[in-house]
PDB file of C-alpha atoms in Angstrom:
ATOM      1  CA  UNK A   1       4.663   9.311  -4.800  1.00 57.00           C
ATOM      2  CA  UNK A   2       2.769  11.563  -2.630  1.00 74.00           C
ATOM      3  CA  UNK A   3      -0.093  13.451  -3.803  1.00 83.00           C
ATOM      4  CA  UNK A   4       0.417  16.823  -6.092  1.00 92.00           C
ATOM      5  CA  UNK A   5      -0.887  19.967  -4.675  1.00 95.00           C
ATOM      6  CA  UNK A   6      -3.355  20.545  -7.478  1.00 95.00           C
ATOM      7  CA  UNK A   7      -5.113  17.198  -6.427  1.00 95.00           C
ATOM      8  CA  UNK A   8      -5.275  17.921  -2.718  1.00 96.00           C
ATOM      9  CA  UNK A   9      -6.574  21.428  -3.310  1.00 97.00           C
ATOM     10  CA  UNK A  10      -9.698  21.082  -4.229  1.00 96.00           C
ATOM     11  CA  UNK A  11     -10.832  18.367  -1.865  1.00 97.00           C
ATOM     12  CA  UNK A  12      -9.361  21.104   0.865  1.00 96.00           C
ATOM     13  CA  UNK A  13     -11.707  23.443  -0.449  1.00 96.00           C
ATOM     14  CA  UNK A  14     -14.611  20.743   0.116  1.00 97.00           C
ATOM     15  CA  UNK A  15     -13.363  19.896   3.430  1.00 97.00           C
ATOM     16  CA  UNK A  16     -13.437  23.859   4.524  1.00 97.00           C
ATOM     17  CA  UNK A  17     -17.014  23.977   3.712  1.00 97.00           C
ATOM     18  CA  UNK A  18     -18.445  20.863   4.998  1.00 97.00           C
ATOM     19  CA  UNK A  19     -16.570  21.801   8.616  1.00 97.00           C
ATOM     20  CA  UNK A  20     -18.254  25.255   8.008  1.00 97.00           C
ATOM     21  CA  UNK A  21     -21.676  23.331   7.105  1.00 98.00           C
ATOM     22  CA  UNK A  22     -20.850  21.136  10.045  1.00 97.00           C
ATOM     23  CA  UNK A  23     -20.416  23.854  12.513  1.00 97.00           C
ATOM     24  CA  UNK A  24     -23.782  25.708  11.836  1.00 97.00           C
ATOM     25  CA  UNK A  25     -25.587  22.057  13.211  1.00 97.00           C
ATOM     26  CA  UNK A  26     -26.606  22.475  16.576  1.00 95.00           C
ATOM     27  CA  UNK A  27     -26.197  19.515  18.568  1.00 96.00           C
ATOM     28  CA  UNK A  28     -23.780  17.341  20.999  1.00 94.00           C
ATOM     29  CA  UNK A  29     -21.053  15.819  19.549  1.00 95.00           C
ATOM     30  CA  UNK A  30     -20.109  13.798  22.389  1.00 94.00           C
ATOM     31  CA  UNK A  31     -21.984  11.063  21.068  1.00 96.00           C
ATOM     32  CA  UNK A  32     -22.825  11.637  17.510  1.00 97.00           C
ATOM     33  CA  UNK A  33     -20.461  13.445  14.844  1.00 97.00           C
ATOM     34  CA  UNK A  34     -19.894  14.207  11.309  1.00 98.00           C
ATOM     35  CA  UNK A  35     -16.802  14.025  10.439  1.00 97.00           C
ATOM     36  CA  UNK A  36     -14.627  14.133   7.482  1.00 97.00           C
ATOM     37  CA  UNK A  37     -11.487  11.642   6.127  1.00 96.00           C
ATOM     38  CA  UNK A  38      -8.853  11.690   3.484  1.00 96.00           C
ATOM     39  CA  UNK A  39      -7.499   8.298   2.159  1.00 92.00           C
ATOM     40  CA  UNK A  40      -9.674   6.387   4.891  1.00 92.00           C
ATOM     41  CA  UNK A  41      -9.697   2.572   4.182  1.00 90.00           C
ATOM     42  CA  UNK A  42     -13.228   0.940   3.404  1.00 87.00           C
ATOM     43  CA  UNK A  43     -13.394  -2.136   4.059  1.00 76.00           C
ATOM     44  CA  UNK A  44     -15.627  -4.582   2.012  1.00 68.00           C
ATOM     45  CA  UNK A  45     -18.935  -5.687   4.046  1.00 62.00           C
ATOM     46  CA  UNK A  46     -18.380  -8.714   1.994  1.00 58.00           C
ATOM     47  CA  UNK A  47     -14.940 -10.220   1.387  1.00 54.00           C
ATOM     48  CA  UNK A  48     -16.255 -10.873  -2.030  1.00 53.00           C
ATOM     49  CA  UNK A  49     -17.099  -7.899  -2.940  1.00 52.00           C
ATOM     50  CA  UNK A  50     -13.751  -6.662  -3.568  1.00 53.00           C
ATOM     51  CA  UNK A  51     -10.269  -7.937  -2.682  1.00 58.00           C
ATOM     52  CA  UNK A  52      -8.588  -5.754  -0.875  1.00 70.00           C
ATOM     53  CA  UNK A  53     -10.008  -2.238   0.827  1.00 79.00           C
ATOM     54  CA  UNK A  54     -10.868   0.708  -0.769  1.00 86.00           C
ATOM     55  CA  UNK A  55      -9.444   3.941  -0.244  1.00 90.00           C
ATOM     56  CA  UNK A  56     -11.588   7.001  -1.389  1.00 94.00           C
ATOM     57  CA  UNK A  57      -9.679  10.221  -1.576  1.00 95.00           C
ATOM     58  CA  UNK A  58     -12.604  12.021   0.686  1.00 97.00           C
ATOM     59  CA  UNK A  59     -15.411  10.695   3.067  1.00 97.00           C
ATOM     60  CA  UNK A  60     -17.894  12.265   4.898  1.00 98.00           C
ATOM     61  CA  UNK A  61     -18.887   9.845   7.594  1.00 97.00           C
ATOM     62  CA  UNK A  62     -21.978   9.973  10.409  1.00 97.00           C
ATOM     63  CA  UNK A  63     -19.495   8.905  14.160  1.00 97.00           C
ATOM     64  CA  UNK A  64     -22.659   6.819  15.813  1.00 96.00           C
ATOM     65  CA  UNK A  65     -20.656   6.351  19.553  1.00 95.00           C
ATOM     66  CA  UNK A  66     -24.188   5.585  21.391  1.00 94.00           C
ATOM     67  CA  UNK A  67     -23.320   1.641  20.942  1.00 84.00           C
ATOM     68  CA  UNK A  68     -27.133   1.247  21.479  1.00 85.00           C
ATOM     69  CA  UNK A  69     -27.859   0.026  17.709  1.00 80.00           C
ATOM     70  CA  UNK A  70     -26.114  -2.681  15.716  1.00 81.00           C
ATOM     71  CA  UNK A  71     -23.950  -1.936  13.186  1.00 81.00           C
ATOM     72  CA  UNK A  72     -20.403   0.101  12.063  1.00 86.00           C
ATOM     73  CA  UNK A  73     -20.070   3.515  14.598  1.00 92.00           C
ATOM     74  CA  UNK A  74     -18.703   5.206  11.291  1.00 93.00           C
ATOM     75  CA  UNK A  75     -21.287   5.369   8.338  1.00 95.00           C
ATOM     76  CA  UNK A  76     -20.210   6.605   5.044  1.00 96.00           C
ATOM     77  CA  UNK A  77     -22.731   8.851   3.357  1.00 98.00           C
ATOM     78  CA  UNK A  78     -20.269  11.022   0.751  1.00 98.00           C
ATOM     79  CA  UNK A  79     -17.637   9.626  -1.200  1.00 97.00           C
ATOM     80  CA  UNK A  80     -15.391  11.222  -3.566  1.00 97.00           C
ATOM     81  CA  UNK A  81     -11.900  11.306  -5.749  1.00 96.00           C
ATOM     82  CA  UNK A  82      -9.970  14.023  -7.714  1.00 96.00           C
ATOM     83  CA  UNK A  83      -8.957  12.306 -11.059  1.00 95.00           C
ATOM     84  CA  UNK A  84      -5.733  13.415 -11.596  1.00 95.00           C
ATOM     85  CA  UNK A  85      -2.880  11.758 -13.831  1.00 87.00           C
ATOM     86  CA  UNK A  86      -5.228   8.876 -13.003  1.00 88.00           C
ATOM     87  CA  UNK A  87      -7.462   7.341 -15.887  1.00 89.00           C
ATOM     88  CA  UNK A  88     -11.259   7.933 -15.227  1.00 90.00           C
ATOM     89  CA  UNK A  89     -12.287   4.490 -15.878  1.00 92.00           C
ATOM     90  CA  UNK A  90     -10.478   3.080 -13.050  1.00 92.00           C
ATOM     91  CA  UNK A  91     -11.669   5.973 -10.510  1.00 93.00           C
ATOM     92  CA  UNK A  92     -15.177   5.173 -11.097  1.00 93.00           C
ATOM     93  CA  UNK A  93     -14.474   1.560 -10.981  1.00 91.00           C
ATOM     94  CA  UNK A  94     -13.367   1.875  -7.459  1.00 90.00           C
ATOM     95  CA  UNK A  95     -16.183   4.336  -6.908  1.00 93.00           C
ATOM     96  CA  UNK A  96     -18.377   1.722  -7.955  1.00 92.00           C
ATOM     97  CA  UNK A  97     -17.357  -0.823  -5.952  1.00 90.00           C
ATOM     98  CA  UNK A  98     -17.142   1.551  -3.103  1.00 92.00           C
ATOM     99  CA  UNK A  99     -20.846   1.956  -3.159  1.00 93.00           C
ATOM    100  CA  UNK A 100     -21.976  -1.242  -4.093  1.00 89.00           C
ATOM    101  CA  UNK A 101     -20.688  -2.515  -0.961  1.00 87.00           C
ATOM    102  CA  UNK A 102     -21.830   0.390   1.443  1.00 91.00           C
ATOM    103  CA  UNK A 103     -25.776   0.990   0.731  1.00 92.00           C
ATOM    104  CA  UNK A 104     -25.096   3.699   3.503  1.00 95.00           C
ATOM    105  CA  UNK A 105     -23.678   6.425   0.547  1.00 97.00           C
ATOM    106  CA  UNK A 106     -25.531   8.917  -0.820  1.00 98.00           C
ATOM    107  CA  UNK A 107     -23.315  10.667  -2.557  1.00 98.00           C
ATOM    108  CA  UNK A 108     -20.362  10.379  -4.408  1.00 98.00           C
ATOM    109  CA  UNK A 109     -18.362  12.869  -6.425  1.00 98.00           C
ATOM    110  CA  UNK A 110     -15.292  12.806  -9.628  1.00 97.00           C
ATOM    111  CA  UNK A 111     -13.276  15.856  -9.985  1.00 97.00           C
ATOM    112  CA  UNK A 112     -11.790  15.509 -13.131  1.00 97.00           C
ATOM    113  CA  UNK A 113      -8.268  17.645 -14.309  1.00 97.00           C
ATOM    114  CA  UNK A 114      -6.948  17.151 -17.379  1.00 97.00           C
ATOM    115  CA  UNK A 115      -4.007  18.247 -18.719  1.00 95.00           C
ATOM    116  CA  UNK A 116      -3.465  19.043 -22.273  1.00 92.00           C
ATOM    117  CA  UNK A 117      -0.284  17.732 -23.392  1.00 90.00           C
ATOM    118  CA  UNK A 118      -0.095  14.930 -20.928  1.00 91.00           C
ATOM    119  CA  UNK A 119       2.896  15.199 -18.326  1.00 92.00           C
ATOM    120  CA  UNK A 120       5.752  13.472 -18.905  1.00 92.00           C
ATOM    121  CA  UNK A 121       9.158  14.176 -17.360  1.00 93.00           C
ATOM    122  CA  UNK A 122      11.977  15.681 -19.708  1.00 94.00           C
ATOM    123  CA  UNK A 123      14.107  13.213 -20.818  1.00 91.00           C
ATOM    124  CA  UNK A 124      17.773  13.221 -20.062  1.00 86.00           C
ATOM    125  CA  UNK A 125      18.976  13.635 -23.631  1.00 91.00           C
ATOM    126  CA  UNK A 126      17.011  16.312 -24.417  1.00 94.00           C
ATOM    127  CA  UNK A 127      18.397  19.701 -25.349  1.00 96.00           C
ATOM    128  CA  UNK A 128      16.175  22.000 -23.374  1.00 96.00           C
ATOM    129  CA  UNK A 129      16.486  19.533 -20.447  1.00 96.00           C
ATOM    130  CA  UNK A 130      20.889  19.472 -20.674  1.00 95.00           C
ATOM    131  CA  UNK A 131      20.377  23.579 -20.987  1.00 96.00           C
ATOM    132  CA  UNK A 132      17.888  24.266 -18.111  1.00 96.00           C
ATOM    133  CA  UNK A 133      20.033  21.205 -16.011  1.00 93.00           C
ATOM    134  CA  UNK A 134      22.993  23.075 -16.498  1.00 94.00           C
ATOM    135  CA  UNK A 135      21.403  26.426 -15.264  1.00 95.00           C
ATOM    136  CA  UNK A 136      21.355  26.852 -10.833  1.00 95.00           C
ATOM    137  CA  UNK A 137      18.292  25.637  -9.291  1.00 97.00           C
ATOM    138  CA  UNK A 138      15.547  28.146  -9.990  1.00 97.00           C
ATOM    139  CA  UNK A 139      13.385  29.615  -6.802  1.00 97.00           C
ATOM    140  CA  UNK A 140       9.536  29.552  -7.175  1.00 98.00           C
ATOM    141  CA  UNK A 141       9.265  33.180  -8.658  1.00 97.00           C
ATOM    142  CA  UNK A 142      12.398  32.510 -10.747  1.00 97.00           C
ATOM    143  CA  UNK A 143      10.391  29.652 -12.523  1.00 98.00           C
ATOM    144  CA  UNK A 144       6.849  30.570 -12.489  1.00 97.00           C
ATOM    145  CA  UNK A 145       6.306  32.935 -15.942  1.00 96.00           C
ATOM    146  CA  UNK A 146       5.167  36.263 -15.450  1.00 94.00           C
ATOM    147  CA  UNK A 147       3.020  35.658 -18.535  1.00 93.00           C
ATOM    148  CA  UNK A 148       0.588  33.563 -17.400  1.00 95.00           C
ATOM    149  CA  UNK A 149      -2.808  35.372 -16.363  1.00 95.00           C
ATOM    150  CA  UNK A 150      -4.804  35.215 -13.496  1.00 95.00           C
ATOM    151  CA  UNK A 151      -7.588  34.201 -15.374  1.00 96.00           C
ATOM    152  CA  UNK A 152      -5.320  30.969 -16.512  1.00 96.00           C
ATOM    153  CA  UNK A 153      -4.335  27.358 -15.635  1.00 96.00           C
ATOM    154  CA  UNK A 154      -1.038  27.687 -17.664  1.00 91.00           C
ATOM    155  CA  UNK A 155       0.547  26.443 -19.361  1.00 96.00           C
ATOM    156  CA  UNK A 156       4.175  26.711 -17.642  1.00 97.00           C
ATOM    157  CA  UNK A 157       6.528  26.797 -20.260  1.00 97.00           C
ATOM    158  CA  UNK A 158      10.165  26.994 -19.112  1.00 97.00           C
ATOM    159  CA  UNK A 159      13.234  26.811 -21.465  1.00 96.00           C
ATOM    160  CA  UNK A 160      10.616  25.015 -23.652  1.00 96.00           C
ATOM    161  CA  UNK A 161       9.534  22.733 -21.711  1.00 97.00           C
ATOM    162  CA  UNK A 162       5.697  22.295 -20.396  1.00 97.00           C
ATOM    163  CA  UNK A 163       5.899  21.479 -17.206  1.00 97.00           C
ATOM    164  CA  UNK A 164       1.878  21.645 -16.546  1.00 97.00           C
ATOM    165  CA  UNK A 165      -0.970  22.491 -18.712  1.00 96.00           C
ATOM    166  CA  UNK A 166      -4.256  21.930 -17.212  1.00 97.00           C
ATOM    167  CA  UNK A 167      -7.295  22.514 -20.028  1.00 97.00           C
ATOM    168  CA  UNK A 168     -10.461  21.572 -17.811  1.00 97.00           C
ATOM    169  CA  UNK A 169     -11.414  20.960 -14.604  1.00 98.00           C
ATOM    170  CA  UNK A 170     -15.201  19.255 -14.166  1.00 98.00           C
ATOM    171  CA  UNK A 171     -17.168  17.930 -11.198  1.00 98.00           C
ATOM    172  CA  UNK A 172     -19.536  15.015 -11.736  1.00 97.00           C
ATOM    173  CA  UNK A 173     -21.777  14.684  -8.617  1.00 98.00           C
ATOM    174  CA  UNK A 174     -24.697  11.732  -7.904  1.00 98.00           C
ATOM    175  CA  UNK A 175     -27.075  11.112  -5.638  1.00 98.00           C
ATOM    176  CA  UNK A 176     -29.052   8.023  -4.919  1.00 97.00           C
ATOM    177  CA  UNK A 177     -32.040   7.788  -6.803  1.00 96.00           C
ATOM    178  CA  UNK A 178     -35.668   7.161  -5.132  1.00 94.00           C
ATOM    179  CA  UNK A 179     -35.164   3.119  -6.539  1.00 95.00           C
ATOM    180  CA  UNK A 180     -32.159   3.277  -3.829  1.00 95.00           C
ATOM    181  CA  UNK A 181     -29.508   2.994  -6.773  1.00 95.00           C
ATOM    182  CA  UNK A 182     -26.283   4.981  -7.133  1.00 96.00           C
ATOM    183  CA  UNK A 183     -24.226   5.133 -10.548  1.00 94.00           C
ATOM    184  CA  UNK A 184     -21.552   7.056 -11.674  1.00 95.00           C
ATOM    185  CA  UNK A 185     -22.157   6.224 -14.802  1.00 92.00           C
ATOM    186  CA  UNK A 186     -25.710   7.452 -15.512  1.00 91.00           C
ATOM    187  CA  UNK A 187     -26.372  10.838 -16.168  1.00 93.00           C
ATOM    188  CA  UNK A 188     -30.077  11.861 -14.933  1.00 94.00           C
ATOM    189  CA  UNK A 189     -31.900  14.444 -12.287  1.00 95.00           C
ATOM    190  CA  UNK A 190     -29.837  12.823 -10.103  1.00 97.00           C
ATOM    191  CA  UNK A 191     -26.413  13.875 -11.247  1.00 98.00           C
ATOM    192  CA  UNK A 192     -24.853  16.891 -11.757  1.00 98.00           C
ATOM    193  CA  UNK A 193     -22.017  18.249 -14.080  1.00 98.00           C
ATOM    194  CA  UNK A 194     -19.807  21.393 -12.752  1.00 98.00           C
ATOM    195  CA  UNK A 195     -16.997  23.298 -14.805  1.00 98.00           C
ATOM    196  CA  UNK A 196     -14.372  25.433 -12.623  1.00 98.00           C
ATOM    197  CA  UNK A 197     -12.408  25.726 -15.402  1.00 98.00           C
ATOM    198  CA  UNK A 198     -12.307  26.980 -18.469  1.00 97.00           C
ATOM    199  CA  UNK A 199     -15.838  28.426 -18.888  1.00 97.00           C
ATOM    200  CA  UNK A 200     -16.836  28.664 -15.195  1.00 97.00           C
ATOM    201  CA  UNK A 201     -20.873  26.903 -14.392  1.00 98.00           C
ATOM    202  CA  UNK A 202     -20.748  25.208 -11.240  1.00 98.00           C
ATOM    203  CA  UNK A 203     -24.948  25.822 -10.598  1.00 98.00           C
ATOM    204  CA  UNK A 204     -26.049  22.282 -11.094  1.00 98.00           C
ATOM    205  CA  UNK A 205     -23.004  21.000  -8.836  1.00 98.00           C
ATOM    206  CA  UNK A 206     -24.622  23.674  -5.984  1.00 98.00           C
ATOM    207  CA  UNK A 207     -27.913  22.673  -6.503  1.00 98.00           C
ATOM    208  CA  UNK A 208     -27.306  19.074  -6.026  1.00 98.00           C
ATOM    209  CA  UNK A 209     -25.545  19.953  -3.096  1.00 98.00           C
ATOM    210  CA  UNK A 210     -28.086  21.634  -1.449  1.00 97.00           C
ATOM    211  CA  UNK A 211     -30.451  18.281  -2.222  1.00 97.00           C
ATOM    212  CA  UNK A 212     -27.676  16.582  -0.255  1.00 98.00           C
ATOM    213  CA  UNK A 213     -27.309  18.188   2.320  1.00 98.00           C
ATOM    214  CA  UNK A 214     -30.833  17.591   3.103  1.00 97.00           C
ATOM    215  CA  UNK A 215     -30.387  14.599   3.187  1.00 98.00           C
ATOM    216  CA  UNK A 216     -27.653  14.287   5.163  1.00 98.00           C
ATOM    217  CA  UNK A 217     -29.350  16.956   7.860  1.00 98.00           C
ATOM    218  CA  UNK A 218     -32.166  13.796   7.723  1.00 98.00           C
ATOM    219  CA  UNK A 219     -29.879  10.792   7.649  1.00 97.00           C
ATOM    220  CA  UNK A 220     -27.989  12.796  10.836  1.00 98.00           C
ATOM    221  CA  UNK A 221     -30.920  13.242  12.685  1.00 98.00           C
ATOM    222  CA  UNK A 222     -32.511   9.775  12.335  1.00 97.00           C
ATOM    223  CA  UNK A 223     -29.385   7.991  13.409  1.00 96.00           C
ATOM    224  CA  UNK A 224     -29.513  10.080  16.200  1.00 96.00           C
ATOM    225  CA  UNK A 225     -33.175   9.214  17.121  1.00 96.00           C
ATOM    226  CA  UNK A 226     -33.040   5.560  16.262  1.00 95.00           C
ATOM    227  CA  UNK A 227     -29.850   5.247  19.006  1.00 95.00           C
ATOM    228  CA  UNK A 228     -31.087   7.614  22.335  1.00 94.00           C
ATOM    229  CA  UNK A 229     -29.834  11.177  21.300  1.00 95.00           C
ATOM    230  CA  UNK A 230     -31.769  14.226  22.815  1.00 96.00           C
ATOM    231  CA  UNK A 231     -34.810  14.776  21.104  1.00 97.00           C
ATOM    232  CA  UNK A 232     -34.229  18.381  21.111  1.00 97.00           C
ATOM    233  CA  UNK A 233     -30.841  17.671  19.086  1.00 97.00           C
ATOM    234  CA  UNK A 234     -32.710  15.593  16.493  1.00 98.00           C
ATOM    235  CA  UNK A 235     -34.600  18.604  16.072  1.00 98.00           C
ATOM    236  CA  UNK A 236     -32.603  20.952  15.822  1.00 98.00           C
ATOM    237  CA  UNK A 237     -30.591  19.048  12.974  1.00 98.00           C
ATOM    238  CA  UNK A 238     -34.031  18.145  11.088  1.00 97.00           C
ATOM    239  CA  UNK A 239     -35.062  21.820  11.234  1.00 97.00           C
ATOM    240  CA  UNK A 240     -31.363  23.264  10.955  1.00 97.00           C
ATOM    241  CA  UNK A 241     -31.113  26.233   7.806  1.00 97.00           C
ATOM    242  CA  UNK A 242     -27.322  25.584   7.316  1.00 97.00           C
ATOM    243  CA  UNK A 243     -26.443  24.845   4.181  1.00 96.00           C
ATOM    244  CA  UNK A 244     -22.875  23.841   2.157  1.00 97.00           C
ATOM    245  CA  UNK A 245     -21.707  26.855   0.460  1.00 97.00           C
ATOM    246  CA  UNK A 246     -18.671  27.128  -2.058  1.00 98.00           C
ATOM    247  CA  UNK A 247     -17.249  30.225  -3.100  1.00 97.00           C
ATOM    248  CA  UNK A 248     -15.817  29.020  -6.713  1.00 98.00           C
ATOM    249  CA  UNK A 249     -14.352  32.336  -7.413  1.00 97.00           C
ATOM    250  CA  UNK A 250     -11.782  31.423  -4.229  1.00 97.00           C
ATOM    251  CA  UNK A 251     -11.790  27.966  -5.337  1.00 98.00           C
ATOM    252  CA  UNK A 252     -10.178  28.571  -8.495  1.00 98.00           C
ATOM    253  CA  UNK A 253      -7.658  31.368  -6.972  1.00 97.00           C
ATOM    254  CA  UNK A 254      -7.050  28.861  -4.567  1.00 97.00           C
ATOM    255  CA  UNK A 255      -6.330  26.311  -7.150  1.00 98.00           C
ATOM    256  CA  UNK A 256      -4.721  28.328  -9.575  1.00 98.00           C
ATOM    257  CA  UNK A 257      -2.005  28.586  -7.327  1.00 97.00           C
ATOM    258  CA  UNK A 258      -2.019  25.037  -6.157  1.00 98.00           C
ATOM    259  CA  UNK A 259      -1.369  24.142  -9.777  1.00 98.00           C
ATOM    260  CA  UNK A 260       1.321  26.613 -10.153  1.00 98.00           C
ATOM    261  CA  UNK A 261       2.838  24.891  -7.311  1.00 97.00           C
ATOM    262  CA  UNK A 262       2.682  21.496  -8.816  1.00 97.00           C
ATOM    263  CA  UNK A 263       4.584  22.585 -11.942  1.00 97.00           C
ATOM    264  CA  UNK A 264       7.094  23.686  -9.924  1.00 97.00           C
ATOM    265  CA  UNK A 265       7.511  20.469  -7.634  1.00 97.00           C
ATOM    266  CA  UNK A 266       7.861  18.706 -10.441  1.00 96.00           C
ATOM    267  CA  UNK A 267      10.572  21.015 -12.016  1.00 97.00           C
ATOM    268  CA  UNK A 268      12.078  20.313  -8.048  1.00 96.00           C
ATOM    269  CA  UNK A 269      11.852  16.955  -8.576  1.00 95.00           C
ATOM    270  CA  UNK A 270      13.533  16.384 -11.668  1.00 96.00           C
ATOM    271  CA  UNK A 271      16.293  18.462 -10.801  1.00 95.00           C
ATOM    272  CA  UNK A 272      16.570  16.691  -7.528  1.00 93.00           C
ATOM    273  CA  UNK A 273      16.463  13.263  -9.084  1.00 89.00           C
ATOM    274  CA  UNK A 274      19.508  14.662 -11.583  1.00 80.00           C
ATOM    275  CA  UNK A 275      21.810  15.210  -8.695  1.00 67.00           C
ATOM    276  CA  UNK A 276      21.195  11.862  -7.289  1.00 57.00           C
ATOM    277  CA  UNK A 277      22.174  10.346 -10.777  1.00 53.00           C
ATOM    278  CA  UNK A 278      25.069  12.359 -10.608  1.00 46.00           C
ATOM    279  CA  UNK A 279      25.806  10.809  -6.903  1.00 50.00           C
ATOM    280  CA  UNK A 280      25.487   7.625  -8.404  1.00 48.00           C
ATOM    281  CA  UNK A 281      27.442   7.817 -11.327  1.00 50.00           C
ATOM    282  CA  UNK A 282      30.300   9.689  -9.457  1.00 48.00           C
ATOM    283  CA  UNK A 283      30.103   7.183  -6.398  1.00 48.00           C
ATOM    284  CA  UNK A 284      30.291   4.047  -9.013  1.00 48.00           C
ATOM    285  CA  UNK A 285      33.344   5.384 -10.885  1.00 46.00           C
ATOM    286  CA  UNK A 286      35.477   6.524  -8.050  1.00 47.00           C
ATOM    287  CA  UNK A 287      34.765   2.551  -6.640  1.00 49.00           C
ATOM    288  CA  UNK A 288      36.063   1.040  -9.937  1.00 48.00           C
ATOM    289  CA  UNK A 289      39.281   3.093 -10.123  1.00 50.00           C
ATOM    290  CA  UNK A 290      40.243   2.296  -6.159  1.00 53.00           C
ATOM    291  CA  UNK A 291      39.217  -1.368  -7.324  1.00 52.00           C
ATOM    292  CA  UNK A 292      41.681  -0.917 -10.458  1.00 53.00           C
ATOM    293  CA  UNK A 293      43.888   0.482  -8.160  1.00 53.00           C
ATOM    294  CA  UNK A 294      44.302  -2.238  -5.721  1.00 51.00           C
TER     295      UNK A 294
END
């Protein structure tokens, strides 16, 4: 099942303003990058550390193309994932065995959203489901209640039935401590906590950020200077201003409507998934009476 929109939205929004971040570095990327990947496999430096390969929804990752020091050309230094009809536990399980076996990352990021009642598909006996099954497929402004305001995440309520009602979204950001440790699971002056939604406060989540970032400018540079890049790019990263911004206001606008959207692919999927029932059914039946037939 491919992902909804309201989990790929935000980490678009992240991705816009790293590039953005990115772009105001001045230096040659013929050799040396940053770049950013969605659902990139990390593999395990050890096979023990973990079975199989991990697969973060985002990574921000130094390119190193020089091939004059030893070691992986991509580097990991961000790592993130948008909980999401997921349970929490098991993201920062993964998270955690992410960055136990790449002591590269120095920063890693959960974007919780929770819905309040859980999703669960209408089932096929039910009342409201029959009635809004009998109805023609609705178009997107057909479905989507006028009702709901701007200032909302829902819920979408259509012939009584919630087809998404998201109560919080929170970011939980950490970066690694001076004792070189990284853990999702502390909470210190080395993690941050962000609401977007419902009581807006995403100032620690920017000022952690901007620590990052720093970091990263510094991380950037030294890779570059440890592996023959121009000195005057090495400074020019070191002593670079830019900085990540994130207009939240947009974010959530931007989101609101990505979650919008994912009520109504579900409501397109369940109807969808009806019709093919209805193949089925129709298909099996006509090939027992031309069996009975015969």
């Amino acid at each position: 099942m491919s992902p909804s929109a309201a989990h790929e939205c935000l980490l678009s929004v992240l991705n816009q303003a790293v590039h953005s971040f990115i772009h105001n570095l001045n230096y040659d990327r013929t050799t040396f990058n940053l770049s950013i990947y969605f659902n990139r496999a990390i593999r395990p430096r050890m096979c023990t550390d973990f079975p199989n390969a991990a697969v973060p929804d985002f990574q921000l990752v130094i390119e190193n193309h020089s091939k004059l020091t030893r070691g992986p050309p991509f580097i990991s230094k961000w790592v993130g994932e948008v909980c999401f009809n997921t349970s929490p536990a098991d993201t920062r399980t993964q998270l955690c065995q992410i960055i136990d076996s790449q002591p590269d990352i120095d920063l890693a990021f959960v974007v919780t959203i929770e819905e309040s009642p859980d999703w669960a598909s209408p089932k096929q006996k039910d009342a409201n489901a029959i009635k809004l099954r009998s109805m023609p497929y609705l178009n997107y402004d057909d479905f989507i209640p006028n009702n709901i305001s701007r200032c909302s995440l829902g819920p979408v309520v259509v012939e009584n039935i919630t087809w998404i009602s998201v109560s919080h979204v929170t970011f939980d950001v950490y970066l690694r401590r001076p004792d070189n440790t990284l853990d999702v699971n502390r909470e210190d002056d080395h993690w941050a906590r962000g609401v977007l939604y419902p009581m807006p406060d995403m100032s620690a989540v920017d000022n952690l950020l901007g620590r990052a970032t720093d970091r990263l400018k510094n991380s950037f540079a030294t890779v570059m200077e440890n592996s023959g890049g121009l000195p005057t790019d090495v400074l020019a990263v070191r002593q670079s201003a830019a900085r990540l911004h994130i207009s939240w206001d947009s974010t959530f606008t931007s989101f609101r409507t990505a979650v919008l959207t994912a009520a109504y692919d579900r409501y397109s999927d369940w109807y969808a998934s009806g019709l093919t029932n209805h193949k089925r059914k129709s298909s099996s039946s006509s090939s027992s009476k031309n069996s009975t037939s015969g």
